[in-house]
Each structure stands twice: as C-alpha cells, then as structure tokens.
Coordinates of C-alpha atoms in Angstrom, one line a residue:
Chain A
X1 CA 38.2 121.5 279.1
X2 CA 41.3 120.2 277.7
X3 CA 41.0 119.2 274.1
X4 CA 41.9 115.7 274.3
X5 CA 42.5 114.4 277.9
X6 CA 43.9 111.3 279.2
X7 CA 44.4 109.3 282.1
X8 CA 47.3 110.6 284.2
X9 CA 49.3 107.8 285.0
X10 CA 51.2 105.5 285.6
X11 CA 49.8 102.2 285.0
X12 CA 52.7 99.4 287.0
X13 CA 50.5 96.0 285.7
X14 CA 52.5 92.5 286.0
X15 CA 53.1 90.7 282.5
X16 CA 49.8 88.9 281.5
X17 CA 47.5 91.8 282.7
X18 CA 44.4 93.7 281.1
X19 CA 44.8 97.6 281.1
X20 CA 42.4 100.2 279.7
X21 CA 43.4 103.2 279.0
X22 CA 41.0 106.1 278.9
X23 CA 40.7 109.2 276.3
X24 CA 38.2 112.4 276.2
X25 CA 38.3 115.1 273.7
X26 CA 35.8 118.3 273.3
X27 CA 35.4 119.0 269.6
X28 CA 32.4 116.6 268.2
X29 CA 33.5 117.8 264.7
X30 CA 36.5 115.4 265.2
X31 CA 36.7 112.6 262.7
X32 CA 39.5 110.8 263.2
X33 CA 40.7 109.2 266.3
X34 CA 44.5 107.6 267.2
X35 CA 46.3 105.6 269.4
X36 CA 49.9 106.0 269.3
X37 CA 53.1 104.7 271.2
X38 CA 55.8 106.6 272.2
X39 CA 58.6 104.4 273.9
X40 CA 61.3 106.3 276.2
X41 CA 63.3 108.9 274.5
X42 CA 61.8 107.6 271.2
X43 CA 59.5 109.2 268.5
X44 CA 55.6 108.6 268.4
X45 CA 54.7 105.6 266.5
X46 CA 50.8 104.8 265.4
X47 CA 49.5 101.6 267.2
X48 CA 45.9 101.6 265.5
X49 CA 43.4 103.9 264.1
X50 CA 40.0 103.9 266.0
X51 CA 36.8 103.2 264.0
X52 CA 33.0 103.8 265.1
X53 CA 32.6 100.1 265.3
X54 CA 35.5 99.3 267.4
X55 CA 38.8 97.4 266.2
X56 CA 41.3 95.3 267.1
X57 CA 44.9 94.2 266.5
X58 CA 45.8 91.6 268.0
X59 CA 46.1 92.3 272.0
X60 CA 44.8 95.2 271.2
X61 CA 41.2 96.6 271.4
X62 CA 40.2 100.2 270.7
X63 CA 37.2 102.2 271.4
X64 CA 34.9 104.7 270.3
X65 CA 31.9 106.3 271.8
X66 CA 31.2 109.6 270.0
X67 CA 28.1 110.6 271.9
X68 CA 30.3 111.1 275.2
X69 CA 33.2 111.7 273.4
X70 CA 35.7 108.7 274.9
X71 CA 38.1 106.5 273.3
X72 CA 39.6 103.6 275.0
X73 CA 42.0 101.3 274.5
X74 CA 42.3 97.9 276.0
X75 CA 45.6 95.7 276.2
X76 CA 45.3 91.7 277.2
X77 CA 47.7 89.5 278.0
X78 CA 50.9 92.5 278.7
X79 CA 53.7 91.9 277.7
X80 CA 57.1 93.5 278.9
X81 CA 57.7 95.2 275.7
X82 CA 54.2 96.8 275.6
X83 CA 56.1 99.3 278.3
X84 CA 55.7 102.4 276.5
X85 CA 53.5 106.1 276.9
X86 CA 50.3 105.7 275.0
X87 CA 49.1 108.7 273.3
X88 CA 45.4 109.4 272.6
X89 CA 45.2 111.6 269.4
X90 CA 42.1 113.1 267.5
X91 CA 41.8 115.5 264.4
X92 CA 41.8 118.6 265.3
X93 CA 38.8 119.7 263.0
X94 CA 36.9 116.8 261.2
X95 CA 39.2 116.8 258.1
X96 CA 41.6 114.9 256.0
X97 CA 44.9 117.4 256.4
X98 CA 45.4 115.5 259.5
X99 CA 46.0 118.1 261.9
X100 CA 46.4 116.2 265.1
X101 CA 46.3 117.0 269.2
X102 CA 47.7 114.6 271.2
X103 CA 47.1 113.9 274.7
X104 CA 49.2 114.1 277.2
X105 CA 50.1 110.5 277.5
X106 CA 49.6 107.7 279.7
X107 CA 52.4 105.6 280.9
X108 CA 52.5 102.3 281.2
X109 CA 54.8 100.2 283.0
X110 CA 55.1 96.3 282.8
X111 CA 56.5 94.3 285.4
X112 CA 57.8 90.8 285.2
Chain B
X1 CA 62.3 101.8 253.1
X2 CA 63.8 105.1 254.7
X3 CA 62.5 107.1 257.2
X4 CA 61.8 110.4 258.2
X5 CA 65.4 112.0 258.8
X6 CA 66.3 114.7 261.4
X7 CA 69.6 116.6 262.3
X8 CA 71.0 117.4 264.5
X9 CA 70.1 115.2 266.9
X10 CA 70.7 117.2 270.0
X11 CA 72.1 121.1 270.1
X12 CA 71.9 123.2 273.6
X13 CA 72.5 127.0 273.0
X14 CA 72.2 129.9 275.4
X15 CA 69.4 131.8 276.0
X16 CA 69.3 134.4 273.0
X17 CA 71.6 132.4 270.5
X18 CA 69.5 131.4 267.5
X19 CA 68.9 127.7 266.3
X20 CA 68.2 125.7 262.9
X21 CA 67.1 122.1 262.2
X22 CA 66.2 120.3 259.2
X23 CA 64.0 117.6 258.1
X24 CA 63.9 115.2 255.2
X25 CA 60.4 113.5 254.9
X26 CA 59.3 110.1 253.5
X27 CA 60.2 110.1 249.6
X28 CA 56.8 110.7 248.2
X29 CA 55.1 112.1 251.6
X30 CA 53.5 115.5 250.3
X31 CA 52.3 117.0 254.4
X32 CA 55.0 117.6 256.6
X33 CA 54.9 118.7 260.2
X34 CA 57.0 120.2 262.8
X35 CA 55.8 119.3 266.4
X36 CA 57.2 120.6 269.5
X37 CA 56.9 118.2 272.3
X38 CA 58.1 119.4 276.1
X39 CA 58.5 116.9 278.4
X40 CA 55.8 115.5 279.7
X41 CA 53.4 116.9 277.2
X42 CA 52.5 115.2 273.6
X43 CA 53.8 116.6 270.7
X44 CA 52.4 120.4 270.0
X45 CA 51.7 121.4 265.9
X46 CA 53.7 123.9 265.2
X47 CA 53.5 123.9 261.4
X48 CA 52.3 122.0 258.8
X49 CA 53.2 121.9 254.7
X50 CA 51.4 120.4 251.7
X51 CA 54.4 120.3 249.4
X52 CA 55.8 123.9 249.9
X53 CA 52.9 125.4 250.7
X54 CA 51.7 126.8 254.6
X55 CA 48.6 124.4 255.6
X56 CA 48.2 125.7 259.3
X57 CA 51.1 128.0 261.1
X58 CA 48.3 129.0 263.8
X59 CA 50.2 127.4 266.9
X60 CA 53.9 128.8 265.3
X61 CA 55.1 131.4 267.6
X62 CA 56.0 133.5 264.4
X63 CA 58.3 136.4 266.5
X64 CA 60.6 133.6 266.8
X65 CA 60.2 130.6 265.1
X66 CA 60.1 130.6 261.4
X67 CA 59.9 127.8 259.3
X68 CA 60.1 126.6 255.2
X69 CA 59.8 123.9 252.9
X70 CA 61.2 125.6 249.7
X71 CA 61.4 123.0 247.0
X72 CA 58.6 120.5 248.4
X73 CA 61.3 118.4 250.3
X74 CA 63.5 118.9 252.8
X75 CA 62.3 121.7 255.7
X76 CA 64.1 123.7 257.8
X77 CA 62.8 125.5 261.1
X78 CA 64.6 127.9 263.2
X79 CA 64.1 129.9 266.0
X80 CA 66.0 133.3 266.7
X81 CA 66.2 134.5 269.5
X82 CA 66.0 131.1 271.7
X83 CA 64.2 131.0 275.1
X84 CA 64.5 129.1 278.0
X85 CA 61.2 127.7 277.3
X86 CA 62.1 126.5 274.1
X87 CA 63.9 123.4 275.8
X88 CA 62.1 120.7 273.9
X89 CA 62.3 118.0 271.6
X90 CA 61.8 119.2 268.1
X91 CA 59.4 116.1 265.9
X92 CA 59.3 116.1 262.5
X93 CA 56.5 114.2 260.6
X94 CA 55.4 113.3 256.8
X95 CA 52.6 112.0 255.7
X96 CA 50.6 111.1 252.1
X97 CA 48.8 113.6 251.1
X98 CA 44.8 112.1 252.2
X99 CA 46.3 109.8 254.9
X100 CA 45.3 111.5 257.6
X101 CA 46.7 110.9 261.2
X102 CA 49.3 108.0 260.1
X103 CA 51.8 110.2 260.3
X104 CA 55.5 108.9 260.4
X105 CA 57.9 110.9 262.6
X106 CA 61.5 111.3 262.7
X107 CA 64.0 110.8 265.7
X108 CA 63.8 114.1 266.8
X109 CA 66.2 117.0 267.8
X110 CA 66.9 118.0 271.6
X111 CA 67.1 121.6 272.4
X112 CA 68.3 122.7 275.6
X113 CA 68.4 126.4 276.2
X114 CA 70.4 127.6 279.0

C-alpha cells in the first residue's frame, strides 16, 4: 500500500459545483495531515491544515477519519480559479520536523 | 515579505555532466528541504536541514546527489554524474523551526537530462 494515496483524476466540474476529493495513507503514527495546491507549472502552496474535528475555510471543508485512515476535502460553489492539482500530504512519522509525503495529486479542472 | 528563492530556474545537461542549484530560504526559517518532484508525482524529500545540520538524508541518493547548508542559510545541492532519470523539477522549501507541514517552497529549478 502506497503511503498516502489519492484519487487519480481528473475531476472536469462546471463553475458552481461540489467536489470531494479523497486521501488514504498507511502509517497510523501520522499526526499531521495537509491539503496543498499546486497550480500548473507552479510550486506547492498549503490550502489548509486538517484537524480531528474537521475545518473549514471558506469553500473549503476538510476531513479527517483516523480510524480508516481517509482525509477528504470538499469544495462548494467552484470557482474557475480553484483549477489547480490538489495534494493530500501527511507526516511522515507522527512528529513536529515535518517530514512530509505527498500524494500524487488530484487534478481538478473547472469549466465555465 | 520575500520568499523562498531558487536559481537557476531551468538547466538541461547531458547525461553524465554534473549539476548545482541553490536555495535561499525564508529569513528566519530554521528547516529547509530539497524535494524532487517528477512529473506527475508529488514532490519526493530528498533532504532536510535544521540550520546546518542533516535532519533526514534517507531518501538522498547519496552516490550522486550531495547536498549542504554550510552557514545555516543558503543550500546548495548538486548531483554528479546526472542521469536520465534525474529529469525533474528540483523544490526547495523552509519552514519555522516547530511549524510542521506549512512549509513555503520556492519556484523551483527544471532539470532536463538528455
């Protein structure tokens, strides 16, 4: 099993949809869990942290269920700019040095 | 405030020809990282410094690739001799010390080996 593991891709939504994106990763020691946003030919930026409880950001809602060991993270409302690849990210090994493994990415497309 | 800097930008070399790029973190940001990222994949650790000091090297393919961070700053990492599947772009990131994952990367250098 891959350490963290995301949905494949790609997500084509019009502007205005709701799109989940899915995450799994294999270590339980994990601590820390990320979503970040990488736009085309662009570095990785962090969109939110992901907390027990679940948080949001605006039209943003993220996830956390560590007994099956998925995060998600929801998008309302799309917007043409939200096209971008969404990386799922966990600590590698429960601790603060923030040694991170990214998924693979999902892509997501928005379409007027 | 500045970001994470990176040069050069892009470099292709041959196959065997050896490579450098650098890296100027956040001003204050103790961790640093150096990421590989192929394309299609996320970003790969390759390294990871707490001022000048090796955190984690255990992903850097060390026959190659070295890597330093000699005064705490700026980094440099190279890789002699390149291979073809070293074509990648090369991330550097800086963080606070306790932050965790907020990490802040830099633009990135493209290596193409051919």
């Amino acid at each position: 099993r891959k350490e963290v593991e995301q949905d494949p891709g790609p997500f084509n939504v019009p502007e205005g949809a709701t799109v989940a994106f899915n995450c799994t990763y294999s270590n339980s020691a994990s601590q820390s869990f990320f979503w970040y946003r990488q736009d085309c030919r662009k570095e990785p930026k962090l969109l939110m942290s992901v907390y027990s409880s679940g948080n949001e950001d605006g039209r943003f809602t993220a996830q956390l269920n560590r007994a099956s060991q998925y995060i998600s993270l929801l998008i309302r409302d799309s917007k043409l700019s939200d096209s971008a690849t969404y990386l799922c990210v966990v600590n590698r090994d429960g601790g603060s040095q923030g040694n991170l493994i990214f998924g693979k990415g999902t892509k997501l497309s928005v379409k007027p | 405030e500045a970001g994470v800097a990176q040069s050069p930008r892009y470099k292709i070399i041959e196959k065997r020809q050896s490579v450098a790029f650098w890296c100027n973190p956040i001003s204050g940001h103790a961790t640093l990282y150096w990421y590989q990222q192929i394309l299609g994949q996320g970003p790969k650790l390759l390294i990871q410094f707490q001022n000048n000091g090796v955190v984690d090297d255990s992903q850097l393919p060390k026959d190659r690739f070295s890597a330093e961070r000699l005064k705490g700053v700026d980094s440099t990492l190279k890789i002699q001799p390149a291979k073809l599947e070293d074509s990648a772009v090369y991330l550097c990131a800086s963080s606070l010390m306790t932050s965790g994952g907020k990490q802040f990367f830099g633009p990135g250098t493209r290596l193409t080996v051919l």
